PDB file of C-alpha atoms in Angstrom:
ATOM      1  CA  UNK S 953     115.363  67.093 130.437  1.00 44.00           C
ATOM      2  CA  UNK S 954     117.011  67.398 134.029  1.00 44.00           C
ATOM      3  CA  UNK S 955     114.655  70.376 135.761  1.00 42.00           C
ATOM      4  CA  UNK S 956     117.337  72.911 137.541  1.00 39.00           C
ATOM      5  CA  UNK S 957     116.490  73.552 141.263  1.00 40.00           C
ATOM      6  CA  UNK S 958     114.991  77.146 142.170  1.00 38.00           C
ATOM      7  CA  UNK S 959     116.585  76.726 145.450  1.00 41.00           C
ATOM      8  CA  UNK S 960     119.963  78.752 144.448  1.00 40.00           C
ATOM      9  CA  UNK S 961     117.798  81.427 142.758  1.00 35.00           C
ATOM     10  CA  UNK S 962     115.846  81.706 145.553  1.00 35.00           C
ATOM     11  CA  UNK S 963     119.038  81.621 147.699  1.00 39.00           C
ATOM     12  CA  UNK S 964     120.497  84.821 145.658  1.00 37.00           C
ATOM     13  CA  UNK S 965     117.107  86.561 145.732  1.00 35.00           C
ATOM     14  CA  UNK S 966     116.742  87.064 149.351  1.00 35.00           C
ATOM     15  CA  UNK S 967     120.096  87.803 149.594  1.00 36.00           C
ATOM     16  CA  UNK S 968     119.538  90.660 146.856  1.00 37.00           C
ATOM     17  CA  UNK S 969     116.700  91.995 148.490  1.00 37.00           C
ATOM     18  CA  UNK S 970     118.247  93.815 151.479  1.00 40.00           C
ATOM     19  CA  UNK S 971     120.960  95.784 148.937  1.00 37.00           C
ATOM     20  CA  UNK S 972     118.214  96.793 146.532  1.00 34.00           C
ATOM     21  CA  UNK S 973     115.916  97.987 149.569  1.00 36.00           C
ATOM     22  CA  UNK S 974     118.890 100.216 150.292  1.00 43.00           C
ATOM     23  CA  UNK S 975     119.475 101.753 147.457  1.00 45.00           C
ATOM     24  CA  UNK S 976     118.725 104.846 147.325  1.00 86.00           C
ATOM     25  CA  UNK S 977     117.698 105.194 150.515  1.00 93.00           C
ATOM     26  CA  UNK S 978     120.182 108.172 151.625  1.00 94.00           C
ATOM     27  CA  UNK S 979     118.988 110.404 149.004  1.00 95.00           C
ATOM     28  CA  UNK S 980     115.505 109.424 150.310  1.00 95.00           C
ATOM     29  CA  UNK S 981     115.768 110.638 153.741  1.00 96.00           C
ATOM     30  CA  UNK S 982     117.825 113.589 152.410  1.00 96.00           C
ATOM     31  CA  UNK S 983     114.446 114.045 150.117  1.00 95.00           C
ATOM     32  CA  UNK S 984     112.484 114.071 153.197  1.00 96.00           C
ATOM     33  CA  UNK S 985     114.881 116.457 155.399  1.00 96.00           C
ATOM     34  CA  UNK S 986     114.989 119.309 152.789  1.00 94.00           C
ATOM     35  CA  UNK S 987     111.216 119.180 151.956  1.00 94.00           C
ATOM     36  CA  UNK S 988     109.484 122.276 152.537  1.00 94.00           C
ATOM     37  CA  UNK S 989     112.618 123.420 154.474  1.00 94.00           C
ATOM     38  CA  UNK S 990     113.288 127.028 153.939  1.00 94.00           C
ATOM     39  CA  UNK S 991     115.312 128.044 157.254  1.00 96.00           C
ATOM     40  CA  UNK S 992     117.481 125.657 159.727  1.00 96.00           C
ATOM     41  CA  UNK S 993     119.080 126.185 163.055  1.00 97.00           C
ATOM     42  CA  UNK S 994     120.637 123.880 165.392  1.00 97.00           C
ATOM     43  CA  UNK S 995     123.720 122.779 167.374  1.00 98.00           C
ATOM     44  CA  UNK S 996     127.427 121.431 165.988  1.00 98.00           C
ATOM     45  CA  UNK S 997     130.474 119.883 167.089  1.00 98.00           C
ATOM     46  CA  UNK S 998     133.350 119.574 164.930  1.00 98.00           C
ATOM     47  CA  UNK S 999     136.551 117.408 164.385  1.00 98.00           C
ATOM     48  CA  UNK S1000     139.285 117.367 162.403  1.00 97.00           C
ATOM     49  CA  UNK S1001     141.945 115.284 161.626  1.00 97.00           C
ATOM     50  CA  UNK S1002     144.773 115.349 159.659  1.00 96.00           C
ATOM     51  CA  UNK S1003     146.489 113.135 156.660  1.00 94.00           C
ATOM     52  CA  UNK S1004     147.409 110.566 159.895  1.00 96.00           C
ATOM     53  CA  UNK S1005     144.140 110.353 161.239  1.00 95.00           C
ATOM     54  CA  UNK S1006     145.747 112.676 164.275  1.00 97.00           C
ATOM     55  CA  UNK S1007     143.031 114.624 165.851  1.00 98.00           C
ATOM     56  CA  UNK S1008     143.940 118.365 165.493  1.00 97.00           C
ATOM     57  CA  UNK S1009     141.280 120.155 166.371  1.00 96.00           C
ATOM     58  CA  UNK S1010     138.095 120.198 167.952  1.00 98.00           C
ATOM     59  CA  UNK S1011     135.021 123.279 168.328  1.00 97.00           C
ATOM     60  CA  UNK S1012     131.423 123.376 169.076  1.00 98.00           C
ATOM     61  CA  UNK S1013     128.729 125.737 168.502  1.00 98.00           C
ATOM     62  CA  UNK S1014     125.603 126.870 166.142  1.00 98.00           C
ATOM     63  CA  UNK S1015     124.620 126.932 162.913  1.00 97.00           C
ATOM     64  CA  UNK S1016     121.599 128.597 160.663  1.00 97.00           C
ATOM     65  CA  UNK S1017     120.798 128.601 157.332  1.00 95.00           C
ATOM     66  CA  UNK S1018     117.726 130.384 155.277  1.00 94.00           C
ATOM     67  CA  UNK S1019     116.909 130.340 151.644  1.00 89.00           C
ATOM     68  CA  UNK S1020     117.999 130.944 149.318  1.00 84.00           C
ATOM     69  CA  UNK S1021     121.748 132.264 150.235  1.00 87.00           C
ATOM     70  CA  UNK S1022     122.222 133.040 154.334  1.00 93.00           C
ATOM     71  CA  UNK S1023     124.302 131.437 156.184  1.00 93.00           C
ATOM     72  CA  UNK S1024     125.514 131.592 160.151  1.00 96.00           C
ATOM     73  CA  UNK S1025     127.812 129.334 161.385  1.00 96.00           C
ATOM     74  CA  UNK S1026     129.167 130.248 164.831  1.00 97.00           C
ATOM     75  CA  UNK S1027     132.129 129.091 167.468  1.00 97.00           C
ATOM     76  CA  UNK S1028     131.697 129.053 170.906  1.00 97.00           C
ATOM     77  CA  UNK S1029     134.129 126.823 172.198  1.00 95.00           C
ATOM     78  CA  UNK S1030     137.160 126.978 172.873  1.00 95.00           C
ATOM     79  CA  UNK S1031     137.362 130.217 170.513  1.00 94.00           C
ATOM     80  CA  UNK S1032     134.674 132.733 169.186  1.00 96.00           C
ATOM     81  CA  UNK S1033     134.039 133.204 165.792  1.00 97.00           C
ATOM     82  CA  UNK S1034     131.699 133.590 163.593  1.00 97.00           C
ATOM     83  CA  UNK S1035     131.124 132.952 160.114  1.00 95.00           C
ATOM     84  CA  UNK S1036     128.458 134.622 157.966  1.00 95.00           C
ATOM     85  CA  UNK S1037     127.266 135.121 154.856  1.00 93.00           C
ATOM     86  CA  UNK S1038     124.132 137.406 154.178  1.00 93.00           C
ATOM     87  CA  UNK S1039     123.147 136.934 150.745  1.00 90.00           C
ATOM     88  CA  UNK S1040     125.710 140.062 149.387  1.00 91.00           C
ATOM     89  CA  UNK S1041     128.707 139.716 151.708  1.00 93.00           C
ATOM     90  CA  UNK S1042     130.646 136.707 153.626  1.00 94.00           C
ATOM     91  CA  UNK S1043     131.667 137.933 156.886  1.00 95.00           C
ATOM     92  CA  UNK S1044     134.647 135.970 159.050  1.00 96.00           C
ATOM     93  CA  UNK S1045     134.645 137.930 162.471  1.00 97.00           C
ATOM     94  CA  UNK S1046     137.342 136.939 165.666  1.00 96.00           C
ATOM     95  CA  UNK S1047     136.201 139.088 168.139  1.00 95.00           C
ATOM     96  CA  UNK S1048     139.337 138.511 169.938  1.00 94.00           C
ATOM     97  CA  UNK S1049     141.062 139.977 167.270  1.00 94.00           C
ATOM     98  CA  UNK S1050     138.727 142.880 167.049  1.00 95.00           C
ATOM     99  CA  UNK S1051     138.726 142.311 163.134  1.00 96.00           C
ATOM    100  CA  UNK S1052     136.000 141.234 160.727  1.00 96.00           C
ATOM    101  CA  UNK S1053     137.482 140.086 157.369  1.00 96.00           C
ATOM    102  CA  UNK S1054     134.552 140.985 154.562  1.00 95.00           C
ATOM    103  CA  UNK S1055     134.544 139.872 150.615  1.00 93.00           C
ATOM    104  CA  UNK S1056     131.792 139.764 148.468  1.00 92.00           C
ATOM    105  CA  UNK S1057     129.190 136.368 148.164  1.00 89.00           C
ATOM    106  CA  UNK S1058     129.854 134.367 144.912  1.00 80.00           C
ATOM    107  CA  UNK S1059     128.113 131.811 143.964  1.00 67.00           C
ATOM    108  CA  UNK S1060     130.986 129.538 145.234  1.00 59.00           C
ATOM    109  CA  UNK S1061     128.907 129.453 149.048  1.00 61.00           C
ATOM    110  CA  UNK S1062     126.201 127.412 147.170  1.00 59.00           C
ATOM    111  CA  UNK S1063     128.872 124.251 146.621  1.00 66.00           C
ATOM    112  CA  UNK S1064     128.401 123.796 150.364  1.00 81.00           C
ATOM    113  CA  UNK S1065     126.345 120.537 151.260  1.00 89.00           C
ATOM    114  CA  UNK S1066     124.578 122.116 153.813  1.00 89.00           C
ATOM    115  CA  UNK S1067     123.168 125.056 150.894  1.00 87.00           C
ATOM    116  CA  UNK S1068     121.722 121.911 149.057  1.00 89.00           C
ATOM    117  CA  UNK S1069     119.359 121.511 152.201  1.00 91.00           C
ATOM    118  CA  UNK S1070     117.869 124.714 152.023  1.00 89.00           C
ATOM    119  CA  UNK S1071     117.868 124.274 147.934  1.00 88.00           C
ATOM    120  CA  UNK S1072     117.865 120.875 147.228  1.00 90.00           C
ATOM    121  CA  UNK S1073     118.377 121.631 142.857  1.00 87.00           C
ATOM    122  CA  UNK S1074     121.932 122.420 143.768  1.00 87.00           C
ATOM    123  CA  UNK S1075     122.858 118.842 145.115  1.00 90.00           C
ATOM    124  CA  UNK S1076     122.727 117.050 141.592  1.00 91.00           C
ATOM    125  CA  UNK S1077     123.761 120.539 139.623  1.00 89.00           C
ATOM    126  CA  UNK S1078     126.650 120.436 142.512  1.00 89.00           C
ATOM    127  CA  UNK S1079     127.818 117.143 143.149  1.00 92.00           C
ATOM    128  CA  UNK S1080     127.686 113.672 142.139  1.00 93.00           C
ATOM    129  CA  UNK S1081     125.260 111.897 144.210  1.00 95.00           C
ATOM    130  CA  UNK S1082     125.848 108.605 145.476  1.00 95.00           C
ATOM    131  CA  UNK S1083     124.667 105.789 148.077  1.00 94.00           C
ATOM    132  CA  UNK S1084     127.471 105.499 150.875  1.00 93.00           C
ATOM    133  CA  UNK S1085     125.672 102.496 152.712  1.00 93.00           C
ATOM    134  CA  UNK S1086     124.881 102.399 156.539  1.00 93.00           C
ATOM    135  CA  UNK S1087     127.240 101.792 158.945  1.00 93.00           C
ATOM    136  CA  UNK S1088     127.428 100.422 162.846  1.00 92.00           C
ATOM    137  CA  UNK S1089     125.551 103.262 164.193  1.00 93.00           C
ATOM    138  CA  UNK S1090     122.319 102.864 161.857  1.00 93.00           C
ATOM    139  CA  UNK S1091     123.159 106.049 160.272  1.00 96.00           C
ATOM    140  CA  UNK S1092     122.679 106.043 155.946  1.00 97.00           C
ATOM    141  CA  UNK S1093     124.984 107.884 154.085  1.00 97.00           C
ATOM    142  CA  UNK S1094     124.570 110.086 151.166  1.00 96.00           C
ATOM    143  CA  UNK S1095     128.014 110.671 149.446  1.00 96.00           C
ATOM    144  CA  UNK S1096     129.111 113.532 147.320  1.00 94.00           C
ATOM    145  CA  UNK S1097     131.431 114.053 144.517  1.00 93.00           C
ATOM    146  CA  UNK S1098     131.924 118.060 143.640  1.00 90.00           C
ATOM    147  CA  UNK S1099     131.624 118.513 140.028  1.00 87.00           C
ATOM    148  CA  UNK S1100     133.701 121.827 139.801  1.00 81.00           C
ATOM    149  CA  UNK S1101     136.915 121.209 141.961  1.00 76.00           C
ATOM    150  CA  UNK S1102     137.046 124.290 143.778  1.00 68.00           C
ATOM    151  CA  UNK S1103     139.658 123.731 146.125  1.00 63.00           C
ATOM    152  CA  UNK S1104     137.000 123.503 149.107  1.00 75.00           C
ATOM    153  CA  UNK S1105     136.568 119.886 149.932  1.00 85.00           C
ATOM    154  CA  UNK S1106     137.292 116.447 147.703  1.00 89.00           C
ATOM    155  CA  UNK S1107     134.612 114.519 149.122  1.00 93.00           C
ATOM    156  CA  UNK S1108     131.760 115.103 150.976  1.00 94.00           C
ATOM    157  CA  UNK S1109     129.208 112.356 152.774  1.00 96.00           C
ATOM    158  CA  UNK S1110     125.598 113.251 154.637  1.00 97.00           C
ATOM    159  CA  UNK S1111     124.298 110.513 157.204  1.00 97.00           C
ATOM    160  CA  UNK S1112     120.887 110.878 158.548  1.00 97.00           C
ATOM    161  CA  UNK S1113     119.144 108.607 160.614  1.00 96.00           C
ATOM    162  CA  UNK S1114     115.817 106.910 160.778  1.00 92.00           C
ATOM    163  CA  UNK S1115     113.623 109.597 161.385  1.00 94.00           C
ATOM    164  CA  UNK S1116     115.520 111.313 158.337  1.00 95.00           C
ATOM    165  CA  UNK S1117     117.342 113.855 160.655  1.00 96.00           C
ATOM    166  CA  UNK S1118     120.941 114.934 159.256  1.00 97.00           C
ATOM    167  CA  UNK S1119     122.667 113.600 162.309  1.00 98.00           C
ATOM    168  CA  UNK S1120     126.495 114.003 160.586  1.00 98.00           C
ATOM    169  CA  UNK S1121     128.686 115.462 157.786  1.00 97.00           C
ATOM    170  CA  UNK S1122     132.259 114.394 156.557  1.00 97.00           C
ATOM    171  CA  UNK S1123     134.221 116.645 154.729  1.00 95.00           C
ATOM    172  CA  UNK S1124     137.860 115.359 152.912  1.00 95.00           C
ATOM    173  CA  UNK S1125     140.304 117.659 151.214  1.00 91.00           C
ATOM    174  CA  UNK S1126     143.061 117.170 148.766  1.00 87.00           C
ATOM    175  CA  UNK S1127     145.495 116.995 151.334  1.00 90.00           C
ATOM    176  CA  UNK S1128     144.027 114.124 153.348  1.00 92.00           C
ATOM    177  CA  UNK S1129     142.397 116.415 156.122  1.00 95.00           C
ATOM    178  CA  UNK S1130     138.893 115.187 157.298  1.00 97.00           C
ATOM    179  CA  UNK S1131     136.472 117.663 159.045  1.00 96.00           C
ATOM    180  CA  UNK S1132     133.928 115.814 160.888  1.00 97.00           C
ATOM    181  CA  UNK S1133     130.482 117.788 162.011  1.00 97.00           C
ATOM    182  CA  UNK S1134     128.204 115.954 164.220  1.00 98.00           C
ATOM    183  CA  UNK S1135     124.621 117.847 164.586  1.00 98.00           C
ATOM    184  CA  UNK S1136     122.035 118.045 167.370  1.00 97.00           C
ATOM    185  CA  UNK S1137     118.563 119.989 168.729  1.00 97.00           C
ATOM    186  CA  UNK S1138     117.564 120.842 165.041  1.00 97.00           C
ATOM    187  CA  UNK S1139     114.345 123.340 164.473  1.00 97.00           C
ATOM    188  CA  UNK S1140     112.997 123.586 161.097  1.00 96.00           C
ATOM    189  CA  UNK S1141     111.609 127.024 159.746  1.00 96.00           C
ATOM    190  CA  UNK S1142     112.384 128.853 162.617  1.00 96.00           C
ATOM    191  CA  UNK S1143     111.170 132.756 163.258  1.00 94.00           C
ATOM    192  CA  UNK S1144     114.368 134.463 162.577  1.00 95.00           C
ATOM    193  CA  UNK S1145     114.953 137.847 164.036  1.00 93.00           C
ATOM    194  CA  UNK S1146     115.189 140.872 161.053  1.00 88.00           C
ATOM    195  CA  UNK S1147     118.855 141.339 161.689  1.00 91.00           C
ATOM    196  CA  UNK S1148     119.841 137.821 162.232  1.00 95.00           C
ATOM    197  CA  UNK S1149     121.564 137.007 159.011  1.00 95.00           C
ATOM    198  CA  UNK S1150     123.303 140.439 158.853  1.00 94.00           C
ATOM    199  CA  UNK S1151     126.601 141.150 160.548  1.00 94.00           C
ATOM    200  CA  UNK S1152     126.842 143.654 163.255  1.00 93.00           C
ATOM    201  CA  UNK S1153     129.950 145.793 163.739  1.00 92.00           C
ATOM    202  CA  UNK S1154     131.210 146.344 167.363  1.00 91.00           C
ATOM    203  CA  UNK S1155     132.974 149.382 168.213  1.00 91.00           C
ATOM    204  CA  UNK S1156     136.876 149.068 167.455  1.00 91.00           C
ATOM    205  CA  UNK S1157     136.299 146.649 164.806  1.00 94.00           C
ATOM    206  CA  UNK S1158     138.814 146.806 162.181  1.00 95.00           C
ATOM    207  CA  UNK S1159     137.038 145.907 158.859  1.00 94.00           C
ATOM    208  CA  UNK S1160     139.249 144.202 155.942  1.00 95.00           C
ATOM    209  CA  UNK S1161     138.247 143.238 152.588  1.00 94.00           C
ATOM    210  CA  UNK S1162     136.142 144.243 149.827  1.00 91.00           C
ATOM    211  CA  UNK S1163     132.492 145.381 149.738  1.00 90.00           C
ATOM    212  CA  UNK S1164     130.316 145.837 147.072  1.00 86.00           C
ATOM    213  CA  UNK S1165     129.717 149.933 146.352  1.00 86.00           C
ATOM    214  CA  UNK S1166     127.513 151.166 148.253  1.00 80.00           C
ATOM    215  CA  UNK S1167     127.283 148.564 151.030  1.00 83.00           C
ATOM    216  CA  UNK S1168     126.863 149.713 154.712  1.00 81.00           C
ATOM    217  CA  UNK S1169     128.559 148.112 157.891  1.00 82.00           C
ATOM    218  CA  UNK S1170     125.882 147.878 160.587  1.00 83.00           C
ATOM    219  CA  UNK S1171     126.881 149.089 164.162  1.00 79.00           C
ATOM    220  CA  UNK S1172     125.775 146.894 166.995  1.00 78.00           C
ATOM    221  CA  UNK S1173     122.221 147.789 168.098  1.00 68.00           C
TER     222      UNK S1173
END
């Protein structure tokens, strides 16, 4: 009997090797980001393009997050804004507008990639997790499916680096917009101030929207 050669095997082997170290690897380092993480702050800056590919806009600023439901996600440039939520309320203030636009939190915030850092058992209750490869930059992707559509985003893909830093985040809607976030200067568990995750009222502010009964608006301290 004529013995087949191992050399093809071997061939396909080594080339299989490299794909099956990778899989998996993106929710790895996502693994290791989120662990013991119960607060985040850090810097962004944020693209988006539309259907064409046509740049459209373009922001930077900060962002925070603390378990299990705040959120603070601030514009500096070229407009201020900011965008909170505080565990009971989600607050949208343009303070050149004088107006802060209020509604109650639902659980709708939590569909947010970035909430699954903070509470990693939404990302598989949320979305369909999947490997998106690495690309040019050395960056591994995580990509993610939303299992309720929402209206918020179609698509959604995490890349973190080699030291398992979340270094970028894609966002695609139905209409063919993409929102890209690059992030920077990161500090885990940070010492939040008291008031931090709680919206403060300037004078002249008109407030619009719905509260929940008995809620207060804070004045600037």
């Amino acid at each position: 009997m004529r013995r087949r050669s191992m050399i093809p095997l071997i061939a396909v082997a080594s080339l299989l090797m490299p794909a099956l170290a990778m899989a998996g690897e993106a929710r790895a380092l996502f693994d290791r980001f989120s662990q013991g993480l119960e607060g985040l702050e850090g810097r962004f800056e944020q693209h988006v393009y539309d259907a064409d590919g046509r740049l459209t806009e373009s922001s930077t600023g900060t962002i925070a997050l603390r378990a299990p439901r705040q959120f603070r996600w601030e514009y500096s440039d070229p407009f201020p804004q900011l965008i909170l939520a505080d565990g009971d309320h989600v607050w949208i203030y343009d303070p050149d507008l004088e107006q802060a636009n209020v509604r109650i939190q639902s659980h709708e915030e939590q569909s947010s990639p970035l909430a699954a850092l903070i509470d990693p058992a939404e990302l598989d209750r949320q979305f369909i997790v999947g490997e998106g490869g690495a690309d040019a930059d050395g960056l591994v992707w995580l990509s993610l499916q939303p299992r309720l559509d929402d209206g918020q985003f179609s698509q959604a893909r995490l890349a973190f680096d080699a030291q398992a830093q979340l270094a970028r985040m894609q966002l695609d809607d139905a209409l063919g917009q993409r929102t890209e976030v690059g992030f920077s200067d990161w500090t885990r568990n940070p010492g939040f101030d008291a008031g931090f995750f709680r919206f403060h009222a300037p004078p002249g502010v008109d407030i619009v929207g719905e509260m929940a009964p008995g809620a207060e608006v804070f004045p600037v301290e």
